[in-house]
Tab-separated table of C-alpha atoms in Angstrom:
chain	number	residue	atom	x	y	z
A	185	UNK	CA	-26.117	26.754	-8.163
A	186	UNK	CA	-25.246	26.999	-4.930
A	187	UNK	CA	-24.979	23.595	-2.861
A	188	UNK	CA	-23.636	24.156	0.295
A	189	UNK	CA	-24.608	22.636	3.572
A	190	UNK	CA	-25.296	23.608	6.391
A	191	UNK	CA	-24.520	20.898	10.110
A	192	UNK	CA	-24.507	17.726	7.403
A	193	UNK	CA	-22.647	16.223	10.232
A	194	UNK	CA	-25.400	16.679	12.315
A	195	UNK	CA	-27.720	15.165	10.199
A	196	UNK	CA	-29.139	11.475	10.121
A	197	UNK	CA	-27.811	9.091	7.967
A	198	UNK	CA	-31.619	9.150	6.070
A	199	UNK	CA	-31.224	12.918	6.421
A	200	UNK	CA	-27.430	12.732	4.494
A	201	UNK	CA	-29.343	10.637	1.759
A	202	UNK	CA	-32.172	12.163	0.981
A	203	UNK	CA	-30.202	15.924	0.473
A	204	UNK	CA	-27.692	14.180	-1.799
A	205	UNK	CA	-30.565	12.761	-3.289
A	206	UNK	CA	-32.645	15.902	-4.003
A	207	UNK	CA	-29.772	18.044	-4.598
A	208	UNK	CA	-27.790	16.900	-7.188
A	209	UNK	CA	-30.085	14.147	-9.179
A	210	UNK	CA	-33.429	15.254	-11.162
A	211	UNK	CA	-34.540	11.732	-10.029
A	212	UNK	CA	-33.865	11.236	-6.530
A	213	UNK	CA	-35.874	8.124	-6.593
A	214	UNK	CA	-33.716	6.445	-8.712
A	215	UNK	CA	-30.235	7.831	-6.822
A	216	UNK	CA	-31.679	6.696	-3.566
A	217	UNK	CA	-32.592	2.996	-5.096
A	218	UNK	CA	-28.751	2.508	-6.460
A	219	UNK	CA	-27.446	3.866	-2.444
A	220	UNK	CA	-30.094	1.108	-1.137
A	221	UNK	CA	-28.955	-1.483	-3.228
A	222	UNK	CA	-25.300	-1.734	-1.617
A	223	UNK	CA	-26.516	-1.450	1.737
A	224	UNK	CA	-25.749	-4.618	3.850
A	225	UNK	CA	-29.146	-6.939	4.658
A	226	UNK	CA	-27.606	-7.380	8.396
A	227	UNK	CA	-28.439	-4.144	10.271
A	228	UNK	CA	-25.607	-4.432	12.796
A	229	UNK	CA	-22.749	-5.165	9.865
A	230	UNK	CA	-23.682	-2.416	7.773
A	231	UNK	CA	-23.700	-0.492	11.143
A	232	UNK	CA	-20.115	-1.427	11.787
A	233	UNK	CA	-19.605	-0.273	8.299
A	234	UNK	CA	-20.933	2.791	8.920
A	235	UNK	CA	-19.031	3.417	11.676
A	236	UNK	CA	-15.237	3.359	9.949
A	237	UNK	CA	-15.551	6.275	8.131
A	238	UNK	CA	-17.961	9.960	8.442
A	239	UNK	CA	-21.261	10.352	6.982
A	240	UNK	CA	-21.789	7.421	5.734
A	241	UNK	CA	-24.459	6.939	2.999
A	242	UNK	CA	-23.713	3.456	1.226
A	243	UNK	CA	-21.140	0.882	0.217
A	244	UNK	CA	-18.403	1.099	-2.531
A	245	UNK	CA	-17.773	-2.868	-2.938
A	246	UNK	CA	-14.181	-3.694	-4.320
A	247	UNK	CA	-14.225	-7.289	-5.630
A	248	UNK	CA	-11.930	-10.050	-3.331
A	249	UNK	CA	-10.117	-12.508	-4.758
A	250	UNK	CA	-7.687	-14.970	-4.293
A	251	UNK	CA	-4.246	-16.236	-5.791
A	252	UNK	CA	-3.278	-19.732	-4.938
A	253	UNK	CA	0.099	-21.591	-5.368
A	254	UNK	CA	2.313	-18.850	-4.111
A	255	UNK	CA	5.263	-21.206	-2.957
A	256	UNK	CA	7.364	-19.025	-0.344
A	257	UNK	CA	10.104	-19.955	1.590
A	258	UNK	CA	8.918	-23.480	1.376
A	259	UNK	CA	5.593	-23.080	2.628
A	260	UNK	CA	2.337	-22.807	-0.198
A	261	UNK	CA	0.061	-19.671	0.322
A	262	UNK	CA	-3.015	-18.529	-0.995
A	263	UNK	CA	-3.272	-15.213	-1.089
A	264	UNK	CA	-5.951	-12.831	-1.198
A	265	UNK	CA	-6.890	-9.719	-2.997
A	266	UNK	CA	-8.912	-6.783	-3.082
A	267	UNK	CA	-8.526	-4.851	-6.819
A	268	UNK	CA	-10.914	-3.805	-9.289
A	269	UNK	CA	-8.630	-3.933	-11.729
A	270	UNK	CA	-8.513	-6.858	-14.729
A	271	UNK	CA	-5.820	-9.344	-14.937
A	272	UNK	CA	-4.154	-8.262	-11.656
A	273	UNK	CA	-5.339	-11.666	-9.712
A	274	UNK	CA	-4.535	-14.158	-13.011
A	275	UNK	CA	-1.638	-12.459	-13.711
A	276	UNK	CA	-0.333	-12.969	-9.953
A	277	UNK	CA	-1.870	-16.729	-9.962
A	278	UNK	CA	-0.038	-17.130	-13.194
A	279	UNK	CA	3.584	-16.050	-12.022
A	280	UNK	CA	2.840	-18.398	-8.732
A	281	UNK	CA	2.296	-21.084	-10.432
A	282	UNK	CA	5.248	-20.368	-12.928
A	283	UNK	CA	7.423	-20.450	-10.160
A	284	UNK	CA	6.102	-22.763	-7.842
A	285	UNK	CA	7.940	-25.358	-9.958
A	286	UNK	CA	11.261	-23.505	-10.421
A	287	UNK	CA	11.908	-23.033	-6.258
A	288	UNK	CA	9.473	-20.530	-5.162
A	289	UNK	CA	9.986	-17.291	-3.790
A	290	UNK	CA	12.326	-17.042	-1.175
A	291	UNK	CA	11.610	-13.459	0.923
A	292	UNK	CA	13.674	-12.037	4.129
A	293	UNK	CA	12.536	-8.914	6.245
A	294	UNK	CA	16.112	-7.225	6.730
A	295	UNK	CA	14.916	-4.522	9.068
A	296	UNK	CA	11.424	-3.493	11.316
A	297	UNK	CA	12.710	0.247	12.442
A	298	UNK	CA	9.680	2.813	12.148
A	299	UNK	CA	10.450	6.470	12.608
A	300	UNK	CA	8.353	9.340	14.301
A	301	UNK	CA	9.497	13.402	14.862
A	302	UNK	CA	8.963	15.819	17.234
A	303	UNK	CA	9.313	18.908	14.777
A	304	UNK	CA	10.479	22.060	16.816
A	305	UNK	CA	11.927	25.568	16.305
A	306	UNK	CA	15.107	26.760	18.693
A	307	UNK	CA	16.004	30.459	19.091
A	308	UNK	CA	19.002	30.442	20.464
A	309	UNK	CA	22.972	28.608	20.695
A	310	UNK	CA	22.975	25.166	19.430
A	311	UNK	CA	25.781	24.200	21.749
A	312	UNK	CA	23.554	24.389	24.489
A	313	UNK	CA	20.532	23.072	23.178
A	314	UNK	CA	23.068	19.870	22.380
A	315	UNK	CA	23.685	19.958	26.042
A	316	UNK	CA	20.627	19.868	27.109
A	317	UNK	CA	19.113	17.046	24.916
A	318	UNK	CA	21.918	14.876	25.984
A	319	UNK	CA	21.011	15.811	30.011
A	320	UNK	CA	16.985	15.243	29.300
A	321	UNK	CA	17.163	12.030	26.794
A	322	UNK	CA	16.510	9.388	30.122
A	323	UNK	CA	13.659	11.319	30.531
A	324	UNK	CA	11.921	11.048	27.445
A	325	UNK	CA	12.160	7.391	28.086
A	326	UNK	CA	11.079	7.578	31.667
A	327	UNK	CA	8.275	9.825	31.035
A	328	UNK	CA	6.528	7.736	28.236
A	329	UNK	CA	6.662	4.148	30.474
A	330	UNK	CA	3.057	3.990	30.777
A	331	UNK	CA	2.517	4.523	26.878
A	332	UNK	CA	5.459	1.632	25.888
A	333	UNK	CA	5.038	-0.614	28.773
A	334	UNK	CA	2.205	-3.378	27.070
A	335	UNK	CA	4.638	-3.077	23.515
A	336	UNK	CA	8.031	-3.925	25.801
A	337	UNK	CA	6.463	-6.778	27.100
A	338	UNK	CA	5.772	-7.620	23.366
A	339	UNK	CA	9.150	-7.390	22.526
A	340	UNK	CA	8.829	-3.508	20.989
A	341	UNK	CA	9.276	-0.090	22.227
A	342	UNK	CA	11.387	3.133	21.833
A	343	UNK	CA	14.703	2.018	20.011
A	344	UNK	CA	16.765	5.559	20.327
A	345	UNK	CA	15.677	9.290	19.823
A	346	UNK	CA	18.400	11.612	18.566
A	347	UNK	CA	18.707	15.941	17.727
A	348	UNK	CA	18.901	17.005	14.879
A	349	UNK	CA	20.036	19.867	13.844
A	350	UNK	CA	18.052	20.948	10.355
A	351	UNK	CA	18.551	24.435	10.181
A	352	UNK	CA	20.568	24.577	6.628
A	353	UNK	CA	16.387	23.767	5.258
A	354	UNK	CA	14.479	25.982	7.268
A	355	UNK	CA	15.500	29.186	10.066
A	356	UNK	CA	15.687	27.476	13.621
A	357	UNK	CA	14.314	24.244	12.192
A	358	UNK	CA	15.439	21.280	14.787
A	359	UNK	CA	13.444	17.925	15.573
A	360	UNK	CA	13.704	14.978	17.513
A	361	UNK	CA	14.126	11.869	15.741
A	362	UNK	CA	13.027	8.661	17.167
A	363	UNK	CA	12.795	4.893	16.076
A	364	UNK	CA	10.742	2.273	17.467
A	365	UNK	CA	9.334	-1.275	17.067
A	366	UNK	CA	6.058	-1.827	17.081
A	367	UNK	CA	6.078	-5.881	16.528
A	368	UNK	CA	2.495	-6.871	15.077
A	369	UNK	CA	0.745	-3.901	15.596
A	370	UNK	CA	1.689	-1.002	12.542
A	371	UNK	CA	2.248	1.276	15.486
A	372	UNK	CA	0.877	4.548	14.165
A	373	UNK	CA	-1.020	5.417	17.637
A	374	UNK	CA	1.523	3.969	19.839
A	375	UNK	CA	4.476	6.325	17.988
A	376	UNK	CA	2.465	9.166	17.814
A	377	UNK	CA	1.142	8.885	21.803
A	378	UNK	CA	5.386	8.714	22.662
A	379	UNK	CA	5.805	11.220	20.436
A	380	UNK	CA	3.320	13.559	21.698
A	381	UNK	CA	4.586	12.803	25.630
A	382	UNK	CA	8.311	13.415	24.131
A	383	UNK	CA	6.969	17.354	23.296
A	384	UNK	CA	5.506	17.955	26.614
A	385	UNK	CA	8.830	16.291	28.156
A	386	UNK	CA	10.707	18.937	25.972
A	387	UNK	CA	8.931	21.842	26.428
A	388	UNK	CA	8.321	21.390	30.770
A	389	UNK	CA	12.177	20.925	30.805
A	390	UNK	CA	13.234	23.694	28.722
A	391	UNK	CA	11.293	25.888	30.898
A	392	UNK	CA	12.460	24.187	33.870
A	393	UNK	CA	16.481	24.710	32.587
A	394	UNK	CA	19.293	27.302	33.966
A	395	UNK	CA	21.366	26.489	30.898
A	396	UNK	CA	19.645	29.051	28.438
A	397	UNK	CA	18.553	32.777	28.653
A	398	UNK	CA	15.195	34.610	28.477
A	399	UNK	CA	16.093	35.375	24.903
A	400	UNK	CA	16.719	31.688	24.063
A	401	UNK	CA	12.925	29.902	23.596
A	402	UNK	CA	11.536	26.184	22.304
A	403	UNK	CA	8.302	26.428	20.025
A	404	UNK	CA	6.812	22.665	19.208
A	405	UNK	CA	5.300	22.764	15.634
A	406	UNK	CA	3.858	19.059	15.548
A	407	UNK	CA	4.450	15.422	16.239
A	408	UNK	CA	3.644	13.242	14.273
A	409	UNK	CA	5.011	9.516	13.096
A	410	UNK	CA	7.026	9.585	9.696
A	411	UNK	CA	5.540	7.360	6.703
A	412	UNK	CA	8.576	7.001	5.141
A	413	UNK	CA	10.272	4.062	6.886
A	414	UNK	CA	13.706	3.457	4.588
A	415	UNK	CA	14.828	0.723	7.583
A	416	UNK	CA	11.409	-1.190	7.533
A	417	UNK	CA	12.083	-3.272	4.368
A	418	UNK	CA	11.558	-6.928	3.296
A	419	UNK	CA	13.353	-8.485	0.786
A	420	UNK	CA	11.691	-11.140	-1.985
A	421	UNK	CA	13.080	-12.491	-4.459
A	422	UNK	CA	13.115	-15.802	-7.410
A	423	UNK	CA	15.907	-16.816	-9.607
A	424	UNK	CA	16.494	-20.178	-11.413
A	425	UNK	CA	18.955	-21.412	-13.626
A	426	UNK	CA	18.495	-19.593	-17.327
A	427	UNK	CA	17.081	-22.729	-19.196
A	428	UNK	CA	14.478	-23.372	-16.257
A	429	UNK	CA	13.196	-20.300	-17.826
A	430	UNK	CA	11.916	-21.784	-20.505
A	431	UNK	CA	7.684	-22.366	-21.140
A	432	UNK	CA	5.202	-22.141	-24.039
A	433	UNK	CA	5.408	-17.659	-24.578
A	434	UNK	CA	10.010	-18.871	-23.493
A	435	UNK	CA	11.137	-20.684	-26.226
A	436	UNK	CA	14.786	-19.259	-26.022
A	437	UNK	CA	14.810	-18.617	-22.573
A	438	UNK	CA	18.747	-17.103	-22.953
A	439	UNK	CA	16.873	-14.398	-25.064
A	440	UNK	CA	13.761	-13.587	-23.024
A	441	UNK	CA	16.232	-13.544	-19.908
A	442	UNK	CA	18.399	-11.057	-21.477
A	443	UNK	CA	15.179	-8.954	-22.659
A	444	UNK	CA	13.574	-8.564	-19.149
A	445	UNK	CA	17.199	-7.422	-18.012
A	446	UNK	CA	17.247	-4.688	-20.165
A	447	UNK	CA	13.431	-3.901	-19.340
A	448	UNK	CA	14.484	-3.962	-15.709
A	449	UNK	CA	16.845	-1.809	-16.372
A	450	UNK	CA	15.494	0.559	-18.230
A	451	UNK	CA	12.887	1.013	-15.342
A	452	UNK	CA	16.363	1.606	-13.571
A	453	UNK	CA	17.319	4.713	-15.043
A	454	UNK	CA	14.343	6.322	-16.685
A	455	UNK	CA	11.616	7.486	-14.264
A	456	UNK	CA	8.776	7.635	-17.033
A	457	UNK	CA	9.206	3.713	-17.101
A	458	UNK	CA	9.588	3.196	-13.527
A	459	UNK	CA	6.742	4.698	-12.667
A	460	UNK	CA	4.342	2.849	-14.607
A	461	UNK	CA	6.969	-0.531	-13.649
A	462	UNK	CA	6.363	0.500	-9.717
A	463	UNK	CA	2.626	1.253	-10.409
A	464	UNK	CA	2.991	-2.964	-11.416
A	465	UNK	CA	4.235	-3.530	-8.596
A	466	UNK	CA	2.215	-1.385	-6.159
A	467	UNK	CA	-0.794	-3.482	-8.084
A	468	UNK	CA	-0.168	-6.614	-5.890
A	469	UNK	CA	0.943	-4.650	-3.164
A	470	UNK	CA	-1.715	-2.569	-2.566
A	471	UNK	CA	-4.449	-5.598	-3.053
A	472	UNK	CA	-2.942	-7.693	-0.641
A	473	UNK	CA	-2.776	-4.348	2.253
A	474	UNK	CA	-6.458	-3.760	0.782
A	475	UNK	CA	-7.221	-7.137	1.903
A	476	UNK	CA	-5.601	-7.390	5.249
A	477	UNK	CA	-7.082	-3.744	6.336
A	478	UNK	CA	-3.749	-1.943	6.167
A	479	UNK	CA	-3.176	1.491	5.148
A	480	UNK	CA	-2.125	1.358	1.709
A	481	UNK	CA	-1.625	5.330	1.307
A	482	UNK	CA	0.590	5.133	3.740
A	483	UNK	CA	2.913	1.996	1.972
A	484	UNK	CA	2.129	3.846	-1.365
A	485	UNK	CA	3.877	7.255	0.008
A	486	UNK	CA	6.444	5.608	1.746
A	487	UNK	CA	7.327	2.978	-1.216
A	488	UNK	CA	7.569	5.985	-3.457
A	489	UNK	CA	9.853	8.049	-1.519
A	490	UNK	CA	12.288	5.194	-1.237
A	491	UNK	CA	12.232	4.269	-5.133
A	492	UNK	CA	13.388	8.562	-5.020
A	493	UNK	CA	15.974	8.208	-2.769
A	494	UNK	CA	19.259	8.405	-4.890
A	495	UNK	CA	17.885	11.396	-6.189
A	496	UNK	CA	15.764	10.226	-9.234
A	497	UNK	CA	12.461	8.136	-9.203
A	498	UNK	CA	13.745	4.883	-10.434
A	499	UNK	CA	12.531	1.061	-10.294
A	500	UNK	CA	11.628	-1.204	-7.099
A	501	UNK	CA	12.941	-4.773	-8.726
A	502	UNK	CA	15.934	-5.296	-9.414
A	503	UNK	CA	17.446	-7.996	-12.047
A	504	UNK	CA	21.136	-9.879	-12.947
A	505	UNK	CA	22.436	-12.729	-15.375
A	506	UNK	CA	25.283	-14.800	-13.242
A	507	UNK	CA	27.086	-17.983	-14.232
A	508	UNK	CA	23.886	-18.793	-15.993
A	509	UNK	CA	21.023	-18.341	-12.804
A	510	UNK	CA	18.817	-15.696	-13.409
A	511	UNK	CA	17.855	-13.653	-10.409
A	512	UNK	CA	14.797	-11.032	-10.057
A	513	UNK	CA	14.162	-9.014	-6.484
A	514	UNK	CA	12.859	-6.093	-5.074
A	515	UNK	CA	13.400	-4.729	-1.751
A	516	UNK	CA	10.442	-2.094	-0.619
A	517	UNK	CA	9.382	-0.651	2.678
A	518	UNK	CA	6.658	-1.807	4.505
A	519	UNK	CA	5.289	-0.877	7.495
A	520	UNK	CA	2.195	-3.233	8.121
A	521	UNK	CA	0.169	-4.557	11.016
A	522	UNK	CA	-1.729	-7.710	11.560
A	523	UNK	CA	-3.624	-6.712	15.261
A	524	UNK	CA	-5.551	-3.416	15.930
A	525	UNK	CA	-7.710	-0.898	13.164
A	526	UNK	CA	-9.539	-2.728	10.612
A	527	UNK	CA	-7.978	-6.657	11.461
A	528	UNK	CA	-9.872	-7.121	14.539
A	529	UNK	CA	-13.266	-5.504	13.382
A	530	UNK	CA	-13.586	-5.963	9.389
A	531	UNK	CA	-15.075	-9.238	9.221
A	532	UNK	CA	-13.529	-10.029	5.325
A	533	UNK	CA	-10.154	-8.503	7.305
A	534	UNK	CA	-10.395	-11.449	9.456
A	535	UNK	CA	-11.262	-13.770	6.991
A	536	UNK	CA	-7.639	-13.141	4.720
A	537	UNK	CA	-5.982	-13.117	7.609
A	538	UNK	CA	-7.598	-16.699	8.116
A	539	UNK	CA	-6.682	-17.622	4.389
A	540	UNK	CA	-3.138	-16.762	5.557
A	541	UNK	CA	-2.899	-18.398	8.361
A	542	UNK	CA	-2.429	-15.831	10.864
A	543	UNK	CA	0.800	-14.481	9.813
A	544	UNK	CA	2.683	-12.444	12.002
A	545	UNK	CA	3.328	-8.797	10.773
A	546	UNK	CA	6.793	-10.115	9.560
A	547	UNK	CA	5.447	-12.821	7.388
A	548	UNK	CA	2.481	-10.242	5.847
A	549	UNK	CA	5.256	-8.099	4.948
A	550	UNK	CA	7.271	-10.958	3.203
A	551	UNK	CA	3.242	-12.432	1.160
A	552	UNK	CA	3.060	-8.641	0.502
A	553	UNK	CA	6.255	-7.706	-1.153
A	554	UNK	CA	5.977	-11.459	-2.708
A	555	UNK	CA	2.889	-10.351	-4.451
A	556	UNK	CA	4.328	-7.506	-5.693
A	557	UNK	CA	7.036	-9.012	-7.238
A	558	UNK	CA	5.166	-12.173	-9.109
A	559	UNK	CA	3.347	-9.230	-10.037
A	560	UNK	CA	6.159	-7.396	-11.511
A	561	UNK	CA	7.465	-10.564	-13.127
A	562	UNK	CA	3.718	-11.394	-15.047
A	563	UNK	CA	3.987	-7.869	-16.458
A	564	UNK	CA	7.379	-7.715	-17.618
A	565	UNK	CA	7.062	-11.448	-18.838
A	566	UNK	CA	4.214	-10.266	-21.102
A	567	UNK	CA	5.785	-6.845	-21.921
A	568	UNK	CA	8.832	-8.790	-23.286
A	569	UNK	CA	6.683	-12.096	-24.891
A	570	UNK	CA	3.370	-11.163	-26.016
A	571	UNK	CA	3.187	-7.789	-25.202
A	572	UNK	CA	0.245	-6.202	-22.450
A	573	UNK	CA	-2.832	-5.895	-24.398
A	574	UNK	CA	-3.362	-9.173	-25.414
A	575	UNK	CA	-3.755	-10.781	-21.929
A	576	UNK	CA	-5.157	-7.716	-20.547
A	577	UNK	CA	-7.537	-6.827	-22.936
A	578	UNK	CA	-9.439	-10.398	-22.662
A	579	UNK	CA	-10.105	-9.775	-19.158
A	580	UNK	CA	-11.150	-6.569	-20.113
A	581	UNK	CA	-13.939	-7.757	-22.779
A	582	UNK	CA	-16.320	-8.721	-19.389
A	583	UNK	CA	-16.431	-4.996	-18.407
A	584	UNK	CA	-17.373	-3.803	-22.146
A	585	UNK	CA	-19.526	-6.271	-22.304
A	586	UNK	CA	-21.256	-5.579	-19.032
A	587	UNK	CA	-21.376	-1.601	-19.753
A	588	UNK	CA	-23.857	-2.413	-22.677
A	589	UNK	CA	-25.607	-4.980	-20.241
A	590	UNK	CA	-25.174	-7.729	-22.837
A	591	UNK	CA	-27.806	-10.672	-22.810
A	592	UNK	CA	-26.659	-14.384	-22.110
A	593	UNK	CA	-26.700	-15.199	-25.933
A	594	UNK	CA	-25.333	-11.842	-26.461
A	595	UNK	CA	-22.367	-12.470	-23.931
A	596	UNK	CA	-21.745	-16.247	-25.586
A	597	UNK	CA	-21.509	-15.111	-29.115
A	598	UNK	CA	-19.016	-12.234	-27.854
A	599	UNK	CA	-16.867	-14.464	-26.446
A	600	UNK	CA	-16.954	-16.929	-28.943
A	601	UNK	CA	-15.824	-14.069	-31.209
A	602	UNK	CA	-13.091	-12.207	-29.410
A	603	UNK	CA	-11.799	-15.762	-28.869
A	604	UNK	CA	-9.706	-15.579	-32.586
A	605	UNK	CA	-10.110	-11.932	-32.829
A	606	UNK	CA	-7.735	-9.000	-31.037
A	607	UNK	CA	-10.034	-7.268	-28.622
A	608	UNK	CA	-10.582	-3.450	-28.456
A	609	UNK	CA	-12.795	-1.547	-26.829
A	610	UNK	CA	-14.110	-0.173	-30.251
A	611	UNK	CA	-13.821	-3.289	-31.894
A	612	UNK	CA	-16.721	-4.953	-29.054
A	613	UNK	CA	-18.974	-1.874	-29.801
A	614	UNK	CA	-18.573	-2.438	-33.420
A	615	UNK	CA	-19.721	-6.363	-32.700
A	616	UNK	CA	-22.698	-5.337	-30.520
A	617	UNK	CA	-23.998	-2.809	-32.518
A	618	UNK	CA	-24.047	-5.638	-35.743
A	619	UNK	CA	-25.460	-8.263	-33.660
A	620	UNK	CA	-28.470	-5.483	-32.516
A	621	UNK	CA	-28.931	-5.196	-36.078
């Protein structure tokens, strides 16, 4: 069957609708009803909605929620978070509360740097294209003033731009490197404008030089800001003295603290386990960027590149036993925004950013890598206690029990079930089938 389309772009929203509609459903009524039903009743929202993204047909809702008691650096936040996954907000709330009585999380951004290249091919001596880069720097400066101007006055700008020489990877491979601060604002269109002006700059002045030959020639491949931002990284952390530790699933607290070292540390050294210990991680991350309107494929990329960098995937958090304190952190990368994109137009956007009190893009990095780390800790707590399923799987019962669109009397005697029984997802089907009986 042969679906292709001819000018979709072209076509009206109603237009876009009605040919997914007819095309790939044998009732269109019925697929148009479903698009309908997650349209927004205000015309001029769901026209702002519309507007984000191309061709638009409907509305993919991802639930919000929020995690109170998150104690950090002194101050109590409630933070919010958009996941459709089970157990990821009350297992967040959970480890907030946990250690909102045993100090809180302290958290420290160590570094802002964000990185952009200029990626270019030289045909010709090095030496001289050294030369020449250190005569034409000032310029690249000078020549972007009207792009970095507002960001100075903010406090941001170009921090250096260096050569480098790549050609051990790739035949005549050089680039220019450049760092920059971008304050509040992520930055992406105010790095790649500089960069863009920095290719221009190179190419007018190589053609402009004496210092190289007719043979000797520049080629710009693209410019383009880096994800990967290994000197952008925020620091959070907890650690109380080992008996502190202790709770109803902590009896021996010495024992559970010496278990989640060696879970921590087997995340350290074999990447099977640190992925799916990251992907923990990335589960609080990712909710709270999701909520604030941040790009979280770009943190995602980025945050996985830097768990790589000693050469083999490996975990985010960290863990030690010292003169009886135990200590769990993580340090990740995280290059976030809180003005421009979706935080001045999404109205939920502005609403977290509300909840948080208008945090600076320093202090969402330091809620964000927070969140990731209680998140962390309520996994490996229940990996090393109880195990996953048990807590997970209870949150899990509402979704099997709204796939078979349970009745209320249906839903209660569920419950009331799975409440002394281990739930399953065949074990449910098993108890809805009998009670249909």
């Amino acid at each position: 069957m042969n679906n292709a389309v001819a000018g979709f772009s072209k076509l009206s929203k109603k237009e876009k609708i009605n040919w997914i509609a007819n095309t790939y459903f044998s009732t269109p009524e019925e697929a148009l009803t479903i698009i309908r039903n997650y349209w927004n009743s205000d015309e001029k929202l769901q026209q702002l909605h519309d507007e984000f993204i191309e061709n638009t047909i409907t509305n993919l809702y991802i639930p919000l929620g929020v995690a109170p008691n998150f104690l950090i650096n002194g101050e109590y936040k409630t933070i919010p978070m958009a996941i459709e996954e089970s157990s990821v907000v009350a297992a967040a709330s959970k480890a907030a509360k946990y250690w909102s009585t045993r100090g809180g999380f302290k958290a420290t951004v160590i570094d802002t740097e964000k990185i952009g290249q200029v990626h270019f091919t030289f045909n010709g001596d090095a030496e001289k294209l050294h030369s020449f880069f250190d005569q034409i720097k000032p310029k690249f400066f000078s020549e972007t003033q009207s792009i970095t101007k507002n960001m100075q006055q903010r406090g941001g700008g170009i921090l250096d731009i260096k050569l480098k020489d790549k050609r051990s990877l790739l035949e005549n491979y050089f680039q220019l490197h450049a760092t920059f601060e971008t304050k509040d604002s992520m930055g992406a269109n105010f790095i790649n404008s500089c960069l863009e002006q920095f290719a221009t700059t190179l190419k007018d002045e190589f053609q402009n030089s004496d210092l190289f030959s007719e043979d000797e020639s520049v080629k710009v491949i693209m410019s383009i800001l880096s994800n990967y931002v290994p000197n952008c990284i925020v620091r959070a952390e907890v650690s109380c003295p080992i008996e502190d530790l202790t709770e109803k699933h902590i009896p021996n607290p010495q024992e559970f603290a010496e278990r989640f070292l060696q879970a921590v540390q087997i995340a350290e050294v074999e990447p099977f386990r640190a992925v799916t210990h990251n992907k923990g991680i990335m589960n609080g991350v990712d909710a709270v960027i999701l909520a604030t309107g941040n790009d979280f494929r770009a943190v995602e990329a980025g945050v996985h590149a830097y768990a790589s960098k000693n050469g083999q995937y490996a975990s985010l958090s960290h863990a030690k036993i010292e003169d009886g304190i135990f200590t769990f952190w993580l340090e990740i990368p995280l290059a976030l925004g809180t003005v421009g994109g979706l935080t001045s137009l999404h109205p939920l956007v502005k609403l977290c950013f509300d909840i948080l009190e208008k945090p600076s893009a320093q202090e969402l990095m330091q809620i964000v890598a927070v969140a990731g780390l209680a998140q962390n800790f309520a996994a490996l707590r229940s990996l090393t206690t109880t195990g996953i399923q048990e807590g997970h799987m209870k949150m899990h019962l509402n979704n099997i029990i709204n796939q078979f669109e349970a009745t209320d009397d249906e839903r209660h005697l569920i419950k009331s079930h799975f409440k002394k029984n281990a739930v399953s997802h065949s074990a449910v089907v098993e108890f809805i089938e009998n009670l249909r009986k």
